[in-house]
Amino acid sequence: ELRSTADLALLEAAGSQAPEAVRRDGLPFNLSAPHRRAVGADEAATRMREELVARDAQVNLYDRLLDSPLLEAVEVMPTVDALQPGPRDRILEIGCGTGRITRHLATRAAWVVACDLSRASLIACRGKARGTARLSLVQADATHLPFRDGAFEKSLSAEVLEHVPTPATREAFISEAARTLAPDGRLVLTAYHDSLLMRLVGKREGTHEGPGGGIYYRRFTVREMRTLLAARFPEFALHGLRNLPGRTV
């Protein structure tokens, strides 16, 4: 239950265990004052609130739709392998959701800090990674991360950027990912691709309907992704995620 005192206490503890070296100002993370701030106009704040409500309400549905052996093979593991996590790495996962990727990172790295706007998703993530000592969970807004500059050797964000609702917040998202990454660090980011195939079957921008509905999305062209990344990352490469033409990594 989302409001379970025991769950919240355990989640609070999971955040407080984050290494002091990654915390902005060295302060522990506190769920009673989560690090959330909408950047930009009212549209961004409204859409972020709508997504937070939808994410909290759809935790179990999300797992039923996406936590499958097939997607594990064709999406999750290729994304993890692209990051090349190592036993000395401090890794930040931006938008961890219910932990589809988190549980794999936590077995390979020195420490993983996984953050998400949805507290219910974090509680589900904690359940999947139960028993993993090298994991901290933090409720945070990806456009205003509560971490020090250069705190992480590697960062990963899987299918989050497409849900960031405005140009200003997308720029803030990329800026925060760059700010918290160490010099010569490695970021792996996946997002919806505005490919020819996807243009034939769906809209470029809108709100998901049906199961998993109520969440804003936008698909990106290669040119848009290059422009967005080039503002903060002097070196990057774009390619399709294996077997998933609607994704770009």
mmCIF file of C-alpha atoms in Angstrom:
data_model
loop_
_atom_site.group_PDB
_atom_site.id
_atom_site.type_symbol
_atom_site.label_atom_id
_atom_site.label_comp_id
_atom_site.label_asym_id
_atom_site.label_seq_id
_atom_site.Cartn_x
_atom_site.Cartn_y
_atom_site.Cartn_z
ATOM 1 C CA GLU A 1 0.000 0.000 0.000
ATOM 2 C CA LEU A 2 1.399 3.378 -1.052
ATOM 3 C CA ARG A 3 0.745 5.038 2.272
ATOM 4 C CA SER A 4 2.007 2.160 4.400
ATOM 5 C CA THR A 5 4.172 3.567 7.181
ATOM 6 C CA ALA A 6 6.456 0.555 6.970
ATOM 7 C CA ASP A 7 6.935 0.915 3.199
ATOM 8 C CA LEU A 8 7.643 4.626 3.470
ATOM 9 C CA ALA A 9 10.109 4.068 6.306
ATOM 10 C CA LEU A 10 11.980 1.443 4.305
ATOM 11 C CA LEU A 11 12.005 3.664 1.233
ATOM 12 C CA GLU A 12 13.253 6.580 3.311
ATOM 13 C CA ALA A 13 16.061 4.377 4.596
ATOM 14 C CA ALA A 14 16.924 3.300 1.054
ATOM 15 C CA GLY A 15 17.406 6.929 0.100
ATOM 16 C CA SER A 16 19.338 7.878 3.219
ATOM 17 C CA GLN A 17 21.926 5.196 2.475
ATOM 18 C CA ALA A 18 23.093 6.965 -0.696
ATOM 19 C CA PRO A 19 26.812 7.748 -0.477
ATOM 20 C CA GLU A 20 27.420 11.238 0.903
ATOM 21 C CA ALA A 21 29.657 11.938 -2.097
ATOM 22 C CA VAL A 22 26.654 12.016 -4.456
ATOM 23 C CA ARG A 23 24.354 14.187 -2.343
ATOM 24 C CA ARG A 24 24.022 17.847 -3.141
ATOM 25 C CA ASP A 25 25.283 19.743 -0.061
ATOM 26 C CA GLY A 26 25.859 16.361 1.601
ATOM 27 C CA LEU A 27 22.280 16.296 2.897
ATOM 28 C CA PRO A 28 20.280 13.069 3.206
ATOM 29 C CA PHE A 29 17.235 12.635 0.976
ATOM 30 C CA ASN A 30 13.915 13.167 2.704
ATOM 31 C CA LEU A 31 10.635 11.836 1.343
ATOM 32 C CA SER A 32 8.662 14.290 3.455
ATOM 33 C CA ALA A 33 10.137 17.025 1.206
ATOM 34 C CA PRO A 34 10.806 15.240 -2.099
ATOM 35 C CA HIS A 35 13.105 16.903 -4.611
ATOM 36 C CA ARG A 36 10.482 17.815 -7.193
ATOM 37 C CA ARG A 37 10.272 21.037 -9.117
ATOM 38 C CA ALA A 38 8.455 21.641 -12.385
ATOM 39 C CA VAL A 39 10.582 23.701 -14.761
ATOM 40 C CA GLY A 40 8.884 25.949 -17.298
ATOM 41 C CA ALA A 41 5.334 27.115 -17.850
ATOM 42 C CA ASP A 42 2.086 25.877 -16.341
ATOM 43 C CA GLU A 43 1.755 23.306 -19.126
ATOM 44 C CA ALA A 44 4.815 21.459 -17.872
ATOM 45 C CA ALA A 45 3.702 21.476 -14.248
ATOM 46 C CA THR A 46 0.199 20.293 -15.178
ATOM 47 C CA ARG A 47 1.449 17.441 -17.350
ATOM 48 C CA MET A 48 3.943 16.344 -14.707
ATOM 49 C CA ARG A 49 1.208 16.222 -12.069
ATOM 50 C CA GLU A 50 -0.995 14.218 -14.431
ATOM 51 C CA GLU A 51 1.817 11.754 -15.084
ATOM 52 C CA LEU A 52 2.592 11.402 -11.377
ATOM 53 C CA VAL A 53 -1.039 10.502 -10.641
ATOM 54 C CA ALA A 54 -1.130 8.038 -13.566
ATOM 55 C CA ARG A 55 2.182 6.408 -12.666
ATOM 56 C CA ASP A 56 1.199 5.925 -9.031
ATOM 57 C CA ALA A 57 -2.142 4.433 -10.055
ATOM 58 C CA GLN A 58 -0.771 2.123 -12.753
ATOM 59 C CA VAL A 59 2.195 0.450 -11.058
ATOM 60 C CA ASN A 60 0.789 -3.089 -11.267
ATOM 61 C CA LEU A 61 -0.505 -2.587 -14.809
ATOM 62 C CA TYR A 62 2.885 -1.246 -15.914
ATOM 63 C CA ASP A 63 4.592 -4.414 -14.749
ATOM 64 C CA ARG A 64 2.035 -6.649 -16.448
ATOM 65 C CA LEU A 65 2.516 -4.813 -19.748
ATOM 66 C CA LEU A 66 6.287 -4.395 -19.783
ATOM 67 C CA ASP A 67 7.966 -6.771 -17.347
ATOM 68 C CA SER A 68 8.234 -9.769 -19.695
ATOM 69 C CA PRO A 69 10.990 -12.189 -20.778
ATOM 70 C CA LEU A 70 10.669 -10.947 -24.370
ATOM 71 C CA LEU A 71 11.264 -7.284 -23.530
ATOM 72 C CA GLU A 72 13.954 -8.343 -21.085
ATOM 73 C CA ALA A 73 15.849 -9.908 -23.991
ATOM 74 C CA VAL A 74 15.272 -7.350 -26.741
ATOM 75 C CA GLU A 75 15.197 -4.114 -24.732
ATOM 76 C CA VAL A 76 16.365 -4.314 -21.116
ATOM 77 C CA MET A 77 19.577 -6.300 -21.476
ATOM 78 C CA PRO A 78 20.808 -4.468 -24.626
ATOM 79 C CA THR A 79 20.291 -1.184 -22.749
ATOM 80 C CA VAL A 80 22.195 -2.435 -19.692
ATOM 81 C CA ASP A 81 24.996 -3.812 -21.868
ATOM 82 C CA ALA A 82 25.308 -0.481 -23.704
ATOM 83 C CA LEU A 83 26.073 1.228 -20.384
ATOM 84 C CA GLN A 84 28.898 -1.244 -19.632
ATOM 85 C CA PRO A 85 28.399 -1.126 -15.837
ATOM 86 C CA GLY A 86 31.468 -2.047 -13.835
ATOM 87 C CA PRO A 87 32.184 -2.998 -10.216
ATOM 88 C CA ARG A 88 33.758 0.404 -9.446
ATOM 89 C CA ASP A 89 31.027 2.530 -11.001
ATOM 90 C CA ARG A 90 28.574 4.781 -9.225
ATOM 91 C CA ILE A 91 25.522 4.744 -11.487
ATOM 92 C CA LEU A 92 22.521 7.058 -11.606
ATOM 93 C CA GLU A 93 19.301 5.753 -13.129
ATOM 94 C CA ILE A 94 17.021 8.638 -14.080
ATOM 95 C CA GLY A 95 13.407 7.496 -14.109
ATOM 96 C CA CYS A 96 13.792 3.962 -12.791
ATOM 97 C CA GLY A 97 10.070 3.183 -12.749
ATOM 98 C CA THR A 98 9.336 -0.144 -11.095
ATOM 99 C CA GLY A 99 12.885 -1.432 -11.492
ATOM 100 C CA ARG A 100 12.977 -3.388 -14.757
ATOM 101 C CA ILE A 101 16.548 -2.199 -15.329
ATOM 102 C CA THR A 102 17.520 -1.232 -11.790
ATOM 103 C CA ARG A 103 17.760 -4.794 -10.534
ATOM 104 C CA HIS A 104 20.348 -5.618 -13.207
ATOM 105 C CA LEU A 105 22.433 -2.509 -12.584
ATOM 106 C CA ALA A 106 22.518 -3.118 -8.837
ATOM 107 C CA THR A 107 24.269 -6.475 -9.275
ATOM 108 C CA ARG A 108 27.052 -5.031 -11.443
ATOM 109 C CA ALA A 109 27.982 -1.649 -9.958
ATOM 110 C CA ALA A 110 29.657 -0.316 -6.825
ATOM 111 C CA TRP A 111 26.493 1.676 -6.083
ATOM 112 C CA VAL A 112 23.278 2.549 -7.913
ATOM 113 C CA VAL A 113 21.095 5.546 -7.127
ATOM 114 C CA ALA A 114 17.714 5.127 -8.816
ATOM 115 C CA CYS A 115 15.301 8.049 -8.887
ATOM 116 C CA ASP A 116 11.743 8.505 -10.051
ATOM 117 C CA LEU A 117 8.918 11.015 -9.656
ATOM 118 C CA SER A 118 6.471 8.263 -8.633
ATOM 119 C CA ARG A 119 6.705 7.074 -5.054
ATOM 120 C CA ALA A 120 4.553 4.015 -5.793
ATOM 121 C CA SER A 121 6.964 3.011 -8.561
ATOM 122 C CA LEU A 122 9.902 3.358 -6.178
ATOM 123 C CA ILE A 123 8.214 1.082 -3.665
ATOM 124 C CA ALA A 124 7.698 -1.526 -6.403
ATOM 125 C CA CYS A 125 11.312 -1.090 -7.470
ATOM 126 C CA ARG A 126 12.483 -1.674 -3.929
ATOM 127 C CA GLY A 127 10.533 -4.947 -3.847
ATOM 128 C CA LYS A 128 12.250 -6.221 -6.997
ATOM 129 C CA ALA A 129 15.682 -5.286 -5.708
ATOM 130 C CA ARG A 130 15.082 -6.546 -2.178
ATOM 131 C CA GLY A 131 18.297 -7.738 -0.594
ATOM 132 C CA THR A 132 20.506 -5.542 -2.787
ATOM 133 C CA ALA A 133 22.761 -3.566 -0.481
ATOM 134 C CA ARG A 134 24.222 -1.310 -3.158
ATOM 135 C CA LEU A 135 21.039 0.514 -4.122
ATOM 136 C CA SER A 136 19.512 3.821 -3.030
ATOM 137 C CA LEU A 137 16.052 4.994 -4.099
ATOM 138 C CA VAL A 138 15.227 8.693 -4.313
ATOM 139 C CA GLN A 139 11.993 10.470 -5.237
ATOM 140 C CA ALA A 140 13.084 13.291 -7.528
ATOM 141 C CA ASP A 141 12.210 15.384 -10.555
ATOM 142 C CA ALA A 142 14.611 14.576 -13.418
ATOM 143 C CA THR A 143 14.696 18.261 -14.381
ATOM 144 C CA HIS A 144 16.044 19.212 -10.931
ATOM 145 C CA LEU A 145 18.183 16.390 -9.555
ATOM 146 C CA PRO A 146 19.341 16.547 -5.915
ATOM 147 C CA PHE A 147 22.855 15.269 -6.689
ATOM 148 C CA ARG A 148 26.280 16.852 -6.825
ATOM 149 C CA ASP A 149 27.973 17.881 -10.041
ATOM 150 C CA GLY A 150 29.928 14.986 -11.530
ATOM 151 C CA ALA A 151 28.746 12.551 -8.868
ATOM 152 C CA PHE A 152 28.308 9.518 -11.148
ATOM 153 C CA GLU A 153 30.658 7.686 -13.470
ATOM 154 C CA LYS A 154 27.711 6.390 -15.499
ATOM 155 C CA SER A 155 24.048 7.268 -15.961
ATOM 156 C CA LEU A 156 21.119 5.579 -17.636
ATOM 157 C CA SER A 157 17.638 6.751 -18.548
ATOM 158 C CA ALA A 158 15.366 4.368 -20.412
ATOM 159 C CA GLU A 159 12.205 5.686 -22.097
ATOM 160 C CA VAL A 160 11.815 8.746 -19.902
ATOM 161 C CA LEU A 161 12.704 11.671 -22.161
ATOM 162 C CA GLU A 162 9.650 11.127 -24.386
ATOM 163 C CA HIS A 163 7.406 11.806 -21.389
ATOM 164 C CA VAL A 164 9.049 15.144 -20.527
ATOM 165 C CA PRO A 165 6.402 17.585 -21.753
ATOM 166 C CA THR A 166 7.967 20.799 -23.098
ATOM 167 C CA PRO A 167 11.139 21.970 -24.892
ATOM 168 C CA ALA A 168 12.264 23.795 -21.741
ATOM 169 C CA THR A 169 11.864 20.756 -19.505
ATOM 170 C CA ARG A 170 13.543 18.490 -22.066
ATOM 171 C CA GLU A 171 16.516 20.840 -22.159
ATOM 172 C CA ALA A 172 16.584 20.854 -18.342
ATOM 173 C CA PHE A 173 16.470 17.044 -18.321
ATOM 174 C CA ILE A 174 19.526 16.794 -20.588
ATOM 175 C CA SER A 175 21.342 19.518 -18.656
ATOM 176 C CA GLU A 176 20.832 17.733 -15.351
ATOM 177 C CA ALA A 177 21.966 14.422 -16.827
ATOM 178 C CA ALA A 178 25.144 16.144 -18.039
ATOM 179 C CA ARG A 179 25.720 18.081 -14.806
ATOM 180 C CA THR A 180 25.601 15.025 -12.558
ATOM 181 C CA LEU A 181 27.837 12.927 -14.841
ATOM 182 C CA ALA A 182 31.560 12.814 -14.160
ATOM 183 C CA PRO A 183 34.005 14.126 -16.789
ATOM 184 C CA ASP A 184 34.484 11.388 -19.394
ATOM 185 C CA GLY A 185 31.432 9.631 -17.930
ATOM 186 C CA ARG A 186 29.003 7.548 -19.956
ATOM 187 C CA LEU A 187 25.271 8.167 -20.424
ATOM 188 C CA VAL A 188 22.896 5.725 -22.088
ATOM 189 C CA LEU A 189 19.536 7.242 -22.952
ATOM 190 C CA THR A 190 16.660 5.625 -24.862
ATOM 191 C CA ALA A 191 13.596 7.385 -26.228
ATOM 192 C CA TYR A 192 10.746 6.936 -28.684
ATOM 193 C CA HIS A 193 11.898 7.312 -32.303
ATOM 194 C CA ASP A 194 9.766 9.116 -34.870
ATOM 195 C CA SER A 195 10.551 6.474 -37.494
ATOM 196 C CA LEU A 196 8.678 5.922 -40.752
ATOM 197 C CA LEU A 197 7.098 2.776 -39.316
ATOM 198 C CA MET A 198 5.846 4.577 -36.221
ATOM 199 C CA ARG A 199 4.433 7.413 -38.354
ATOM 200 C CA LEU A 200 2.253 4.862 -40.094
ATOM 201 C CA VAL A 201 0.817 3.415 -36.894
ATOM 202 C CA GLY A 202 0.579 6.289 -34.449
ATOM 203 C CA LYS A 203 0.771 9.988 -33.672
ATOM 204 C CA ARG A 204 4.073 11.728 -33.112
ATOM 205 C CA GLU A 205 2.864 13.460 -29.957
ATOM 206 C CA GLY A 206 -0.098 12.953 -27.683
ATOM 207 C CA THR A 207 -1.348 11.140 -24.609
ATOM 208 C CA HIS A 208 -1.346 7.379 -24.288
ATOM 209 C CA GLU A 209 -4.844 5.910 -24.333
ATOM 210 C CA GLY A 210 -6.240 2.612 -23.105
ATOM 211 C CA PRO A 211 -4.191 0.536 -20.632
ATOM 212 C CA GLY A 212 -1.357 2.675 -19.353
ATOM 213 C CA GLY A 213 -3.169 5.808 -20.508
ATOM 214 C CA GLY A 214 -3.084 9.375 -19.264
ATOM 215 C CA ILE A 215 0.648 9.868 -19.878
ATOM 216 C CA TYR A 216 2.073 12.387 -22.346
ATOM 217 C CA TYR A 217 4.539 11.211 -24.990
ATOM 218 C CA ARG A 218 6.539 12.597 -27.917
ATOM 219 C CA ARG A 219 8.567 10.777 -30.567
ATOM 220 C CA PHE A 220 11.886 12.273 -31.695
ATOM 221 C CA THR A 221 13.532 12.471 -35.076
ATOM 222 C CA VAL A 222 17.250 11.774 -35.307
ATOM 223 C CA ARG A 223 17.821 15.460 -36.032
ATOM 224 C CA GLU A 224 15.927 16.521 -32.902
ATOM 225 C CA MET A 225 17.889 14.125 -30.731
ATOM 226 C CA ARG A 226 21.182 15.331 -32.168
ATOM 227 C CA THR A 227 20.269 18.950 -31.472
ATOM 228 C CA LEU A 228 19.119 18.207 -27.940
ATOM 229 C CA LEU A 229 22.186 16.169 -26.993
ATOM 230 C CA ALA A 230 24.759 18.382 -28.743
ATOM 231 C CA ALA A 231 23.913 21.281 -26.423
ATOM 232 C CA ARG A 232 25.530 19.439 -23.485
ATOM 233 C CA PHE A 233 27.420 16.431 -24.853
ATOM 234 C CA PRO A 234 30.304 17.059 -27.280
ATOM 235 C CA GLU A 235 30.495 13.369 -28.197
ATOM 236 C CA PHE A 236 27.572 10.982 -28.670
ATOM 237 C CA ALA A 237 26.254 8.290 -30.993
ATOM 238 C CA LEU A 238 22.694 7.431 -31.994
ATOM 239 C CA HIS A 239 21.454 4.051 -33.133
ATOM 240 C CA GLY A 240 18.315 1.939 -33.029
ATOM 241 C CA LEU A 241 17.703 -0.417 -30.169
ATOM 242 C CA ARG A 242 17.923 -3.973 -31.426
ATOM 243 C CA ASN A 243 14.597 -5.419 -32.646
ATOM 244 C CA LEU A 244 12.669 -2.309 -31.552
ATOM 245 C CA PRO A 245 12.400 0.148 -34.462
ATOM 246 C CA GLY A 246 10.374 2.572 -32.370
ATOM 247 C CA ARG A 247 13.228 3.166 -29.919
ATOM 248 C CA THR A 248 16.468 5.125 -30.161
ATOM 249 C CA VAL A 249 19.454 4.779 -27.864
#
